[in-house]
């Protein structure tokens, strides 16, 4: 059986980010996505302009029914729609002792904000302590931590109790994209790769879902990070233009090497 991965994310009608990214990535990495929509969004390949939360009572009923039947091997959390969703999911994670990846989606790559500052704060205060790996991009890390320096931002996020923080650098300038892995008491590890031309819609979701899939297979964090970044890079290399905006990662299976 492919290990099940509980995916709590927003639904993006362009199919680039959110739940579609999770489902495709999980499938490509031999896991089974359990897709639970947290929000419906209004967006295209250029930008997101609106996110409407799914009612928390409906989410609670879905989770109760699903988790009574299936035991996930990992959880991936993306866009969350409301404070009550954060509270519900925090309670749910307390009952599941499996790796959790949180992609703290605050803003679409096109610039549209999807999450209020109050909700962003709740992600830190109520969820981070239950998270195995948080994957903010540089702008999200700065916004969550309330500071400019990435090292300091990571230390502040770790101080909320999160075990690992990967700050992705796709949204930073430079010829290379540098992702930074932070843990308590260990020097940060940098992963540099040549920057691919153009912009991508759903790159962060792909990386976080790939991490959850590898953790569901039992990888240790270092192994999962290497495999997930390799997978995401290949998906971006094969990205295709769907509409007039950023390209969509090609989330297919790439050979046998995870
Ligand atoms: N919409 C949803 C539902 C998402 O989960 C995300 C995630 O990161 C985005 C939009 C933003 O994606 P991007 O920044 O790649 O455009």
XYZ file of N, CA and C in Angstrom, residues 168-180 190-196 233:
63
model
N 13.142 28.592 1.979
C 13.449 28.461 0.550
C 13.784 29.842 -0.024
N 14.657 29.816 -1.034
C 15.179 31.082 -1.545
C 14.760 31.420 -2.955
N 13.747 30.743 -3.454
C 13.304 31.011 -4.826
C 12.831 32.442 -5.010
N 12.342 33.061 -3.926
C 11.833 34.436 -4.029
C 12.900 35.481 -3.725
N 14.145 35.053 -3.530
C 15.255 35.978 -3.284
C 16.007 36.233 -4.586
N 16.700 37.380 -4.695
C 17.476 37.615 -5.920
C 18.726 36.744 -5.950
N 19.361 36.633 -7.116
C 20.628 35.898 -7.209
C 20.608 34.855 -8.299
N 21.811 34.527 -8.782
C 21.914 33.545 -9.869
C 21.645 32.135 -9.366
N 21.852 31.978 -8.074
C 21.591 30.666 -7.482
C 20.403 30.775 -6.533
N 19.646 29.693 -6.434
C 18.600 29.623 -5.413
C 19.208 28.893 -4.219
N 19.173 29.545 -3.068
C 19.755 28.924 -1.871
C 18.639 28.624 -0.871
N 18.458 27.338 -0.575
C 17.530 26.926 0.478
C 18.357 26.670 1.736
N 17.820 27.090 2.888
C 18.585 27.001 4.139
C 17.848 26.129 5.149
N 23.183 24.812 3.808
C 22.676 25.507 2.615
C 22.654 24.551 1.424
N 21.595 24.612 0.647
C 21.490 23.854 -0.602
C 21.385 24.878 -1.736
N 22.381 24.922 -2.599
C 22.349 25.896 -3.695
C 22.105 25.171 -5.011
N 21.286 25.770 -5.855
C 21.085 25.202 -7.202
C 20.981 26.358 -8.193
N 21.376 26.113 -9.458
C 21.292 27.182 -10.439
C 19.843 27.629 -10.604
N 19.634 28.942 -10.670
C 18.269 29.448 -10.813
C 17.724 29.134 -12.213
N 16.558 28.550 -12.266
C 15.910 28.270 -13.550
C 15.192 29.535 -14.012
N 13.229 20.242 -8.212
C 14.066 20.828 -9.268
C 13.718 20.202 -10.623
